[in-house]
mmCIF file of C-alpha atoms in Angstrom:
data_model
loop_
_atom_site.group_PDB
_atom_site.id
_atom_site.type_symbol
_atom_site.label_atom_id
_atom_site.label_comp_id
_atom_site.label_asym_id
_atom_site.label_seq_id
_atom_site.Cartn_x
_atom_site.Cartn_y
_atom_site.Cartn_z
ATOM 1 C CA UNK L 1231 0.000 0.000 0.000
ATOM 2 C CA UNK L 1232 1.497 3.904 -0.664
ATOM 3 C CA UNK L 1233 0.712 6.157 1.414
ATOM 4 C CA UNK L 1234 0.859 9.809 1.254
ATOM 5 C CA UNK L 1235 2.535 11.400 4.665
ATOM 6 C CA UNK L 1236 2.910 15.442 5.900
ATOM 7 C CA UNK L 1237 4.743 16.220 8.205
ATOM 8 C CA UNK L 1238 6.719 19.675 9.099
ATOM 9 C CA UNK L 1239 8.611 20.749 6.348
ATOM 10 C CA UNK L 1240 12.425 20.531 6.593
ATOM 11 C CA UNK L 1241 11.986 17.381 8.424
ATOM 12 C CA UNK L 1242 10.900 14.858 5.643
ATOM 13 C CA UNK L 1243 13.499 12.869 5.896
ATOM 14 C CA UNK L 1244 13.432 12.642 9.451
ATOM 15 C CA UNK L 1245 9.665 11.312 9.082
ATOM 16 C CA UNK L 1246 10.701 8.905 6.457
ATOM 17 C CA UNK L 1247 13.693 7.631 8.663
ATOM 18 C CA UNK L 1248 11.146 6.906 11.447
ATOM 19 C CA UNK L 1249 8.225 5.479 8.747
ATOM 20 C CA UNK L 1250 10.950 2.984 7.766
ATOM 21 C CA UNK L 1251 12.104 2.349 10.775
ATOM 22 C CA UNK L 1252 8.830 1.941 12.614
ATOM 23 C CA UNK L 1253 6.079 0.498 10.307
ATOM 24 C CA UNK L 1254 8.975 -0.662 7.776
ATOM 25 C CA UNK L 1255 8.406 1.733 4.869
ATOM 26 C CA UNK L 1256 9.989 1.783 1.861
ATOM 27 C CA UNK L 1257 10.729 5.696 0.450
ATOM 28 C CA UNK L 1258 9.465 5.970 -2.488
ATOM 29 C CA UNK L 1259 9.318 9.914 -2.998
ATOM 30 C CA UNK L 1260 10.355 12.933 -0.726
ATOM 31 C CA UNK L 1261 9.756 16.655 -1.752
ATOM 32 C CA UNK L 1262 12.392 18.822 0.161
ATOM 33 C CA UNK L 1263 10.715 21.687 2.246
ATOM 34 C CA UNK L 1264 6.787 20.844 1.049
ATOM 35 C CA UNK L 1265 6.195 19.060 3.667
ATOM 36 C CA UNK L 1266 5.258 15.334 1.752
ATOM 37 C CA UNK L 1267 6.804 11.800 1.719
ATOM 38 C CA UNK L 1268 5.539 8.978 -0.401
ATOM 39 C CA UNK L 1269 6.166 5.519 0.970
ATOM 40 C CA UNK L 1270 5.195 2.167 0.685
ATOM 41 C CA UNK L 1271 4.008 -0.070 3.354
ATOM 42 C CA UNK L 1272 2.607 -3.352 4.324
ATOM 43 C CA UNK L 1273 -1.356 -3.449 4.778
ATOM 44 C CA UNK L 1274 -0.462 -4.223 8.933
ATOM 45 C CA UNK L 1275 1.050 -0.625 8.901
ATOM 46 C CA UNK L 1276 -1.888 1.151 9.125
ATOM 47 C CA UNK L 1277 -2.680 -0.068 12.665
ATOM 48 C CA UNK L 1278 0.462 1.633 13.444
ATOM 49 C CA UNK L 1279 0.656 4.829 11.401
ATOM 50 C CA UNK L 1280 -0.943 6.924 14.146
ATOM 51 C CA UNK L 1281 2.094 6.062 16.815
ATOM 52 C CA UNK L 1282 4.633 8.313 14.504
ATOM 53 C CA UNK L 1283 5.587 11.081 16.006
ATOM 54 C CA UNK L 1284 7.061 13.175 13.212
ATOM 55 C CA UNK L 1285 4.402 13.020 10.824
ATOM 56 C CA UNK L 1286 0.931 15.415 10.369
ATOM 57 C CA UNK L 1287 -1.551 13.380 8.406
ATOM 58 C CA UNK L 1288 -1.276 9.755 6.731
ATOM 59 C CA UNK L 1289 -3.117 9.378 4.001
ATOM 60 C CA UNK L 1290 -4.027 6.250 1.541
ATOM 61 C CA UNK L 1291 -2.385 7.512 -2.004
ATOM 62 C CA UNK L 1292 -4.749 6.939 -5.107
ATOM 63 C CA UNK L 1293 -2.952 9.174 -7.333
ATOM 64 C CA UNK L 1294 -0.216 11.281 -8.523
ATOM 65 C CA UNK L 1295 -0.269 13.430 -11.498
ATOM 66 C CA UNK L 1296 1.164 16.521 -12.658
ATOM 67 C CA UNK L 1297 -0.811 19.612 -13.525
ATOM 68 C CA UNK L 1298 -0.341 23.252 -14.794
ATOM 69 C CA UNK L 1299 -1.502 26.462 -12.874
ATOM 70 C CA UNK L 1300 -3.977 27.627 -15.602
ATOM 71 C CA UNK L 1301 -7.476 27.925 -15.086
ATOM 72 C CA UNK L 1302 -8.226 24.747 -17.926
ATOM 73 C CA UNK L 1303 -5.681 22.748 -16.000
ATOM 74 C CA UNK L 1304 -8.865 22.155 -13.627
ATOM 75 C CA UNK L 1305 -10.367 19.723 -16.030
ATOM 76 C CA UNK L 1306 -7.394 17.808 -16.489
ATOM 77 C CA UNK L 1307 -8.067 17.414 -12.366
ATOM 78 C CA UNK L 1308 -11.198 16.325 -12.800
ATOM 79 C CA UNK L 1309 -10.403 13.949 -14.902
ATOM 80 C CA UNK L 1310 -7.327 12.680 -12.079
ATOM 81 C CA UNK L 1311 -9.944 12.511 -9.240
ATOM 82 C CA UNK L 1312 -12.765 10.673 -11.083
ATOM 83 C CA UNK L 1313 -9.971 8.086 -12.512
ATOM 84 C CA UNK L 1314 -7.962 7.494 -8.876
ATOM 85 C CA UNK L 1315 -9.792 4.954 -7.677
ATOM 86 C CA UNK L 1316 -11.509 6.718 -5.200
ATOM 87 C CA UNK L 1317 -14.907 4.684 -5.878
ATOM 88 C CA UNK L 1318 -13.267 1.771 -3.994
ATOM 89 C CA UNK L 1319 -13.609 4.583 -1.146
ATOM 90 C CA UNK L 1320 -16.695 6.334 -1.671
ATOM 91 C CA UNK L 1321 -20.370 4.398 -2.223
ATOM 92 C CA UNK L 1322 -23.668 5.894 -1.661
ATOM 93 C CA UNK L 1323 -24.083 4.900 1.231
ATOM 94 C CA UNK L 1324 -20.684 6.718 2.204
ATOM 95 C CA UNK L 1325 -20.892 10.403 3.077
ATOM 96 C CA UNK L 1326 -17.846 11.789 1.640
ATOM 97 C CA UNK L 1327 -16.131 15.308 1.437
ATOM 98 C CA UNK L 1328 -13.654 16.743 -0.114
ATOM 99 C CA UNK L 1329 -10.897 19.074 1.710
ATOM 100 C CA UNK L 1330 -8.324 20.726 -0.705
ATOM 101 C CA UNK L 1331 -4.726 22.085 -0.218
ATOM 102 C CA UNK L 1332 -2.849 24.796 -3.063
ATOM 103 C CA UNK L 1333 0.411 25.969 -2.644
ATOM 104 C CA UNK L 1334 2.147 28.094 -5.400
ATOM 105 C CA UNK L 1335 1.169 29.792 -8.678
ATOM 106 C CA UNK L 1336 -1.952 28.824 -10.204
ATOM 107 C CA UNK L 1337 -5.100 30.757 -11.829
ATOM 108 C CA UNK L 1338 -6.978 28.735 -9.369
ATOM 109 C CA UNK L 1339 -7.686 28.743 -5.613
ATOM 110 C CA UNK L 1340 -8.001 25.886 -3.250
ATOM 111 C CA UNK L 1341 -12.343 26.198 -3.109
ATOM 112 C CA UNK L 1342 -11.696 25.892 -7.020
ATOM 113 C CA UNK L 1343 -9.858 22.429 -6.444
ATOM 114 C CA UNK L 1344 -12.277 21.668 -3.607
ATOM 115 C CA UNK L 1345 -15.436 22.075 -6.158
ATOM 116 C CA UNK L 1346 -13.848 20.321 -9.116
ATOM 117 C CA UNK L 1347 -12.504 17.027 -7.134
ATOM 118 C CA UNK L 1348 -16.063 16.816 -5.461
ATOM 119 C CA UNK L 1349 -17.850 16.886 -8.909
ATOM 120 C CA UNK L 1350 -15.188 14.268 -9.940
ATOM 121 C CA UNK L 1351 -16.269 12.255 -7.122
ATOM 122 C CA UNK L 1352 -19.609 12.332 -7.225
ATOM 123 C CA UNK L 1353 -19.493 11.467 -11.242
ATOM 124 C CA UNK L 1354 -17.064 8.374 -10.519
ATOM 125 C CA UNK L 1355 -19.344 6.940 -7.812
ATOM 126 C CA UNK L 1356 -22.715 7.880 -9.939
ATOM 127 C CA UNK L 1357 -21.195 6.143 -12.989
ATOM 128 C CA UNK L 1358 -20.056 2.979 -10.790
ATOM 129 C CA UNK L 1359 -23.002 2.432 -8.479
ATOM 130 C CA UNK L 1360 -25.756 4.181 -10.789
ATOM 131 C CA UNK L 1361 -25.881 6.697 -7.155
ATOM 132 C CA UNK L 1362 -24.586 9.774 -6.044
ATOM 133 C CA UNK L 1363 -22.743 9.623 -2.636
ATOM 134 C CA UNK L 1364 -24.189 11.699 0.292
ATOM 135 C CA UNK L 1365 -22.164 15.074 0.671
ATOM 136 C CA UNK L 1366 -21.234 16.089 4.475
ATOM 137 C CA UNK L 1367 -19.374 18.665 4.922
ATOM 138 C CA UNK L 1368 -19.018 18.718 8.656
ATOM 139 C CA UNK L 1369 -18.774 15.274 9.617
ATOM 140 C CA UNK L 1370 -18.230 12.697 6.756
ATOM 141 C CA UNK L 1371 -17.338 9.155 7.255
ATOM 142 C CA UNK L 1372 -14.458 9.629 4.140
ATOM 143 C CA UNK L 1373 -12.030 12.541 3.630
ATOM 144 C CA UNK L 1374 -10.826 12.189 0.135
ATOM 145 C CA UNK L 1375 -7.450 14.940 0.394
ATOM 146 C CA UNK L 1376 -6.900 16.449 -3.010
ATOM 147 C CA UNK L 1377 -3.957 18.418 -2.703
ATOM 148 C CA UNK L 1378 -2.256 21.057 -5.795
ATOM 149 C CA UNK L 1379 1.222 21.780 -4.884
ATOM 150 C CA UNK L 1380 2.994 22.973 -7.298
ATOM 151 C CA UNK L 1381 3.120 21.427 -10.807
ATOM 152 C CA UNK L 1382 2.150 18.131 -8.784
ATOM 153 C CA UNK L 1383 -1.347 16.859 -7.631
ATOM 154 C CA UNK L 1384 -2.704 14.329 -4.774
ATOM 155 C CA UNK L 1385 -5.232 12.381 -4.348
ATOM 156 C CA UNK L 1386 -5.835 10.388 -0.942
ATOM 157 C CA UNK L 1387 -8.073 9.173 1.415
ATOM 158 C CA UNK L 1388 -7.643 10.864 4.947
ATOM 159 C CA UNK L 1389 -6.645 8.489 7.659
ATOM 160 C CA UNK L 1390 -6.212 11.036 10.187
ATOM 161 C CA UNK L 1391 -9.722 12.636 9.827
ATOM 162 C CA UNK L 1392 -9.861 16.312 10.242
ATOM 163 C CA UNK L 1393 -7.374 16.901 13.134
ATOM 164 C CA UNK L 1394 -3.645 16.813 12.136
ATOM 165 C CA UNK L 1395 -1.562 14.441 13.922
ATOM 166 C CA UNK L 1396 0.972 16.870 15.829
ATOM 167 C CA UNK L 1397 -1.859 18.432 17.880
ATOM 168 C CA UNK L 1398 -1.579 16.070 20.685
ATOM 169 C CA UNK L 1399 -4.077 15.283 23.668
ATOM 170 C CA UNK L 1400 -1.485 16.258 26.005
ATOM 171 C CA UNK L 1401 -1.182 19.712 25.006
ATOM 172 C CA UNK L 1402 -4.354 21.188 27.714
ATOM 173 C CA UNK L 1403 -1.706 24.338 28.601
ATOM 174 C CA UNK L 1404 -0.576 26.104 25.290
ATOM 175 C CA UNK L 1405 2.516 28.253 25.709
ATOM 176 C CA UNK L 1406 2.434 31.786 23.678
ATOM 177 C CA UNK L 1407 5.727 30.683 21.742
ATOM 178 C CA UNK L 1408 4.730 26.980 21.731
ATOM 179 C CA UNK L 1409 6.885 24.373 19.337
ATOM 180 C CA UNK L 1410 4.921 22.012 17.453
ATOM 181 C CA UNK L 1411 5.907 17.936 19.023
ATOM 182 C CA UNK L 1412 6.437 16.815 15.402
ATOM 183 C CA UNK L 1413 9.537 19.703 15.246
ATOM 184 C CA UNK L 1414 10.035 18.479 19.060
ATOM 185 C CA UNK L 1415 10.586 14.652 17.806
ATOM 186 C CA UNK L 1416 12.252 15.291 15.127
ATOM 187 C CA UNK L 1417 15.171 17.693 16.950
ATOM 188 C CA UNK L 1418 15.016 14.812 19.306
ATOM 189 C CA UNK L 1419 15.831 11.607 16.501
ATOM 190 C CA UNK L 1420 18.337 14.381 14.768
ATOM 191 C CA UNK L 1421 20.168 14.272 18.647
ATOM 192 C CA UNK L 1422 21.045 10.776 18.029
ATOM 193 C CA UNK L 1423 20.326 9.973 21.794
ATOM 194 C CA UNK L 1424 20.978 6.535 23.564
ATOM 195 C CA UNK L 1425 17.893 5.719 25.669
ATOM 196 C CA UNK L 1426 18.938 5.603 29.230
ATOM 197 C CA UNK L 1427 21.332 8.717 29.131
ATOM 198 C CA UNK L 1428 19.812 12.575 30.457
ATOM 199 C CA UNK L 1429 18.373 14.942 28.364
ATOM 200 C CA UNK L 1430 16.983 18.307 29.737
ATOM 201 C CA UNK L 1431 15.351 21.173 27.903
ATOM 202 C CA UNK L 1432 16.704 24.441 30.049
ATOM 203 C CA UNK L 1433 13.977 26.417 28.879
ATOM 204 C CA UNK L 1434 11.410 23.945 28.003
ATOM 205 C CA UNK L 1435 8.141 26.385 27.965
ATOM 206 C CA UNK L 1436 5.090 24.330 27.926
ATOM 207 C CA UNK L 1437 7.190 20.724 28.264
ATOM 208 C CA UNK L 1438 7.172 19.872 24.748
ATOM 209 C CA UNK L 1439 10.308 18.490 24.090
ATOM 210 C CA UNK L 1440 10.736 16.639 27.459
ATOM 211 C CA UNK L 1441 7.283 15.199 26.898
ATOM 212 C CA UNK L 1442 7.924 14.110 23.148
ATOM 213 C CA UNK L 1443 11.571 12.610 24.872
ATOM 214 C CA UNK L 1444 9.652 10.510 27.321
ATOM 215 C CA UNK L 1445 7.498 8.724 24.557
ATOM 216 C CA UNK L 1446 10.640 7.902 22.466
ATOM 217 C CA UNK L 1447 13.332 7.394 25.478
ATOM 218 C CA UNK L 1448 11.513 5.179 28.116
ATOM 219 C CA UNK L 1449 15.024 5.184 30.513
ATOM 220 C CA UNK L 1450 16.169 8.658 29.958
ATOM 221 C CA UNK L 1451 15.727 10.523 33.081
ATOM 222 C CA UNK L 1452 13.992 14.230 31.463
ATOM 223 C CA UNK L 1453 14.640 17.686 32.969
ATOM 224 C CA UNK L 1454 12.772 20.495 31.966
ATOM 225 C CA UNK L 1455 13.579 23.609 33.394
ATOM 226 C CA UNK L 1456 12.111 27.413 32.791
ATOM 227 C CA UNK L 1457 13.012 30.877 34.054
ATOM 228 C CA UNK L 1458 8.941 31.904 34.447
ATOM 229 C CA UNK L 1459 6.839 29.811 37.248
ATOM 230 C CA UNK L 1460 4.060 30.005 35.263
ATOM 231 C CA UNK L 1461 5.264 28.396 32.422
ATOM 232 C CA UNK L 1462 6.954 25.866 34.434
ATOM 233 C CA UNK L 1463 3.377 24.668 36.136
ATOM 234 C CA UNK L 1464 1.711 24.715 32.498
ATOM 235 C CA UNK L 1465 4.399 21.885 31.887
ATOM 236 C CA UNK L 1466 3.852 20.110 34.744
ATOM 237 C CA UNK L 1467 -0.205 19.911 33.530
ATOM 238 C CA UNK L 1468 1.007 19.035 30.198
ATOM 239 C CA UNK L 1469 3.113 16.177 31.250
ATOM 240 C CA UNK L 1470 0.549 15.004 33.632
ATOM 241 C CA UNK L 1471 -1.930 15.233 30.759
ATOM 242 C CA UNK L 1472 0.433 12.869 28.856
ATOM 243 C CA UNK L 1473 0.585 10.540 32.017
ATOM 244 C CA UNK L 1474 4.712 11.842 32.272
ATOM 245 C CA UNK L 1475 4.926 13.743 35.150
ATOM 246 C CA UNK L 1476 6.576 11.663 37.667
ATOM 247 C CA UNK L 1477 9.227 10.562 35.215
ATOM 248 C CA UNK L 1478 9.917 14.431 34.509
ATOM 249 C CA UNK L 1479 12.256 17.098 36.860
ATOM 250 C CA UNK L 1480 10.971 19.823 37.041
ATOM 251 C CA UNK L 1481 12.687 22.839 37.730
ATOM 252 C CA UNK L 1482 12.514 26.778 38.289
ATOM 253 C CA UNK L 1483 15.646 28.261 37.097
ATOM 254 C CA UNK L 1484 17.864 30.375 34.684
ATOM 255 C CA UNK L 1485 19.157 29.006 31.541
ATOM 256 C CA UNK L 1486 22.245 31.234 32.157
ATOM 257 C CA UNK L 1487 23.342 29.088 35.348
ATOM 258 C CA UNK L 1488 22.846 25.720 34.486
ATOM 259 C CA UNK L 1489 26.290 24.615 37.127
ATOM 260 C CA UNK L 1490 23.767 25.618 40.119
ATOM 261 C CA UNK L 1491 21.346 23.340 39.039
ATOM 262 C CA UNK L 1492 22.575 19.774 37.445
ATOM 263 C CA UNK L 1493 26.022 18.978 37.493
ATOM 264 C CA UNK L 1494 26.333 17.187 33.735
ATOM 265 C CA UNK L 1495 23.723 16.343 31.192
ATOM 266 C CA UNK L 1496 24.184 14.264 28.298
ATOM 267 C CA UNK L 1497 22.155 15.663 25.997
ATOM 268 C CA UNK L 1498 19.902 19.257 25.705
ATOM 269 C CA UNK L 1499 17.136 20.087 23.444
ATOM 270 C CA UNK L 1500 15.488 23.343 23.686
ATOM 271 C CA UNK L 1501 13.727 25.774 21.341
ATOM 272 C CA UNK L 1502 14.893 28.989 23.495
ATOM 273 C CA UNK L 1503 13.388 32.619 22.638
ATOM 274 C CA UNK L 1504 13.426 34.372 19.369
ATOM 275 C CA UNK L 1505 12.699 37.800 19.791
ATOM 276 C CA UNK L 1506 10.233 37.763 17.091
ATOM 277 C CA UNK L 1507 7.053 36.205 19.135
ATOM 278 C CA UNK L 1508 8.660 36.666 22.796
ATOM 279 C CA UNK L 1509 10.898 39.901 24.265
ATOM 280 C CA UNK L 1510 13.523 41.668 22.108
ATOM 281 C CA UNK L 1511 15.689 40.862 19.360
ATOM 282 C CA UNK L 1512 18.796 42.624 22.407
ATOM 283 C CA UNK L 1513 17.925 40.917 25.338
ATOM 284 C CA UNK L 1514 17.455 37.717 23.033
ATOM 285 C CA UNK L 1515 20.986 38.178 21.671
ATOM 286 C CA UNK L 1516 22.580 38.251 25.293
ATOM 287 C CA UNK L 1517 20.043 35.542 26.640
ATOM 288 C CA UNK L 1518 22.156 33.085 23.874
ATOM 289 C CA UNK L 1519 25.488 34.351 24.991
ATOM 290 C CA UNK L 1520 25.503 33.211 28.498
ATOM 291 C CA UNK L 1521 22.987 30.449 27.666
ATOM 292 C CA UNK L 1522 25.570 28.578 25.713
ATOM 293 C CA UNK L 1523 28.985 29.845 27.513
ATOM 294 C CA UNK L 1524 26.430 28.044 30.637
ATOM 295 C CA UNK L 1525 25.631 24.878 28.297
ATOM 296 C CA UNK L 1526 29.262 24.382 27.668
ATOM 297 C CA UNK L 1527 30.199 23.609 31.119
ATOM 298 C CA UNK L 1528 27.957 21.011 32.061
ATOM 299 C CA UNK L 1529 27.528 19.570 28.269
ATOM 300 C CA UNK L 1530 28.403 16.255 27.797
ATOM 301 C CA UNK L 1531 27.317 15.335 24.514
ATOM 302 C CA UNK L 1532 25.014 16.946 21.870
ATOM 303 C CA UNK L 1533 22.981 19.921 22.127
ATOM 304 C CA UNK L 1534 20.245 21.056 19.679
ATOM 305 C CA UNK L 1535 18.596 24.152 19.205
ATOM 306 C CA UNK L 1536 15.644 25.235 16.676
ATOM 307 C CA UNK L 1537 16.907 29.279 16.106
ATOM 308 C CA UNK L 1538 16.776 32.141 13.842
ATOM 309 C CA UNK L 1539 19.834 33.377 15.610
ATOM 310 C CA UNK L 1540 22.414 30.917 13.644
ATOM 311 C CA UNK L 1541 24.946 33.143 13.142
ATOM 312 C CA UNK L 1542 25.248 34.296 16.888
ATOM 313 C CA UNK L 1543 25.182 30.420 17.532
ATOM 314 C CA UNK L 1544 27.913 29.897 15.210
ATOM 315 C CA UNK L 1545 30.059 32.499 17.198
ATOM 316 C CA UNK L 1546 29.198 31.594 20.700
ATOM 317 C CA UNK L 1547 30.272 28.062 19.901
ATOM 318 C CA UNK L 1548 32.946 28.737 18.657
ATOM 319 C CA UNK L 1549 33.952 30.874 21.800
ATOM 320 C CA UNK L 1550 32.841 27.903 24.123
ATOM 321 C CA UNK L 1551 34.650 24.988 21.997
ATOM 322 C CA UNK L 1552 31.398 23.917 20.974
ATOM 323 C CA UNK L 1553 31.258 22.194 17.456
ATOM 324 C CA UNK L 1554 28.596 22.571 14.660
ATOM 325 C CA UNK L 1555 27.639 19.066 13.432
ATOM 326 C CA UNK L 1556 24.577 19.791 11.769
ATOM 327 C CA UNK L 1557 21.885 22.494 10.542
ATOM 328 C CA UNK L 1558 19.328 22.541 8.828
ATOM 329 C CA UNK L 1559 16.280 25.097 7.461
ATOM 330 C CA UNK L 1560 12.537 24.112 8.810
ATOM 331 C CA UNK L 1561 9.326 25.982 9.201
ATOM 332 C CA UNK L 1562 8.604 26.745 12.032
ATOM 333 C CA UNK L 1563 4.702 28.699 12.672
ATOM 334 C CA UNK L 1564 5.335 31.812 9.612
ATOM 335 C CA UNK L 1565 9.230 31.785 10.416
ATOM 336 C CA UNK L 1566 11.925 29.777 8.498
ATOM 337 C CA UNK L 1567 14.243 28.905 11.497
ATOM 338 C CA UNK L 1568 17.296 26.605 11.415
ATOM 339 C CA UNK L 1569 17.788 23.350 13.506
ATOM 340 C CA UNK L 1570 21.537 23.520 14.805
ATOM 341 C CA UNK L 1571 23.253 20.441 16.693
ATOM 342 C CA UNK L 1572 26.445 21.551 18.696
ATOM 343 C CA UNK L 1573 28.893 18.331 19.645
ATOM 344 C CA UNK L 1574 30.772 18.893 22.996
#
């Protein structure tokens, strides 16, 4: 079976690293920064699919075709929907409806795409069954995902209904500058960590990352420490929320002194301040300096940060013998920000 998979862009690879290694995918496709892997799988997958932790939606793959961005182009999708297969999906006695995706230059808008697929459904089930299918918009027992990205369109059938994936259960206090768990995970497999060894997020917000860490590292023991009480407590009621709190330390205290409070840690993950969303871009600048000249002594291993402050980062290792193993570009919310790990 193929199956269509979203997850954060910048981080496809991760998700197809943990497809295969989880559910034991094959990649068959990955677009770079748009947010979509292709894979195949074995029909027992699907009972798993929903434990990834990197990925957004899965969805069944009927079809891939490529199409222009003018306005005619939208019979050539018509003609892509009603020929997928998606009658093998969609009966009448199957509500169905469509939801649409568009990203990039076309003479057509995602409702267009929404309106066109739908007629194409509704004509491929009529001309099967000799019915049309019942249209719900609000509840329908199929999704069929009909995506136009670029030159390229999908067609799929939703397995993760109308609620992505990465907005967990857990999640009951949001943060204002909150980091979405499938960027959390991901920073997490890019750490190469050894279950059983520390990992602490100094200023871990709502508990994201520590949270995401206790899922995939049941023997780690999990830190996650924050300058503001209040932020501090909404991680404690996330992590009970996700049934984690007793295996997580929590702590009130500053980034900038991490000696007075644990006296190594193998690993840190954090997604520290920006200055865009939270404070200013001056005091966010200084916060890094001392943050990592702090890291550096009590360091042990691997450290990554999710930043739009790379070249300060770059510097400040430097300073504090930290090395630069890897970065990368991901979206994160409307910013582009850059995954750095630092090596001790």
């Amino acid at each position: 079976m193929r199956l269509l998979l979203t997850t954060n862009p910048g981080l496809e690879d991760v998700a197809a690293w943990e497809a295969g290694a989880r559910l034991g995918a094959r990649l068959v496709e990955e677009r770079r920064l748009h947010g979509r892997i292709i894979v195949d799988v074995g029909d027992d997958a699907l009972e798993l699919v929903d434990e990834l932790r990197c990925i957004h939606r899965a969805r069944i793959l009927l079809s891939k075709a490529s199409i222009c961005g003018e306005r005619r182009c939208l019979e050539e999708l018509r003609g892509v929907v009603a020929s997928s297969g998606v009658d093998e999906y969609v009966t009448p006695w199957t509500s169905f409806a469509v939801r649409a995706e568009r990203s990039g230059q076309h003479e057509y808008t995602s409702m267009d795409v929404a309106r066109v697929a739908g007629d194409a459904v509704i004509e491929a089930v009529r001309a099967r069954y000799g019915r049309r299918p019942p249209v719900n918009l609000d509840h329908p027992a199929v999704i069929v995902a009909v995506d136009v990205i670029g030159d390229t369109a999908y067609v799929a059938i939703e397995l993760s209904g109308d609620m992505s994936w990465h907005r967990r259960g857990y999640r009951v206090y949001e943060h204002p500058a909150s980091l979405k768990p499938s960027i959390a995970a991901g920073m997490l497999y890019l750490t190469r960590i050894r279950d059983g060894e520390s990992i602490m997020d100094p200023m871990c917000g709502g508990g994201t990352i520590p949270i995401e860490a206790g899922y995939l590292f049941e023997e780690s023991p999990l830190v996650c420490m924050d300058i503001n009480p209040r932020y501090i407590e909404g991680a404690r009621m996330n992590a009970a929320a996700a049934l984690l709190d007793r295996r997580i330390r929590f702590i009130h205290g500053d980034a900038r002194r991490l000696k007075d409070y644990v006296g190594s840690i193998d690993y840190m993950v954090s997604n520290p301040p920006y200055g865009i969303r939270l404070g200013s871009p001056r005091l966010v600048r200084s916060l890094y300096r001392e943050f990592i000249a702090s890291a550096s002594e009590v360091l042990e291993k691997r450290m990554t940060i999710i930043t739009t402050e790379h070249r300060l980062v770059r510097e400040e290792a430097e300073k504090h013998g930290l090395r630069i193993i890897h970065e990368r570009t991901v979206a994160h919310g409307n910013l582009w920000a850059r995954i750095m790990i630092l090596e001790a």
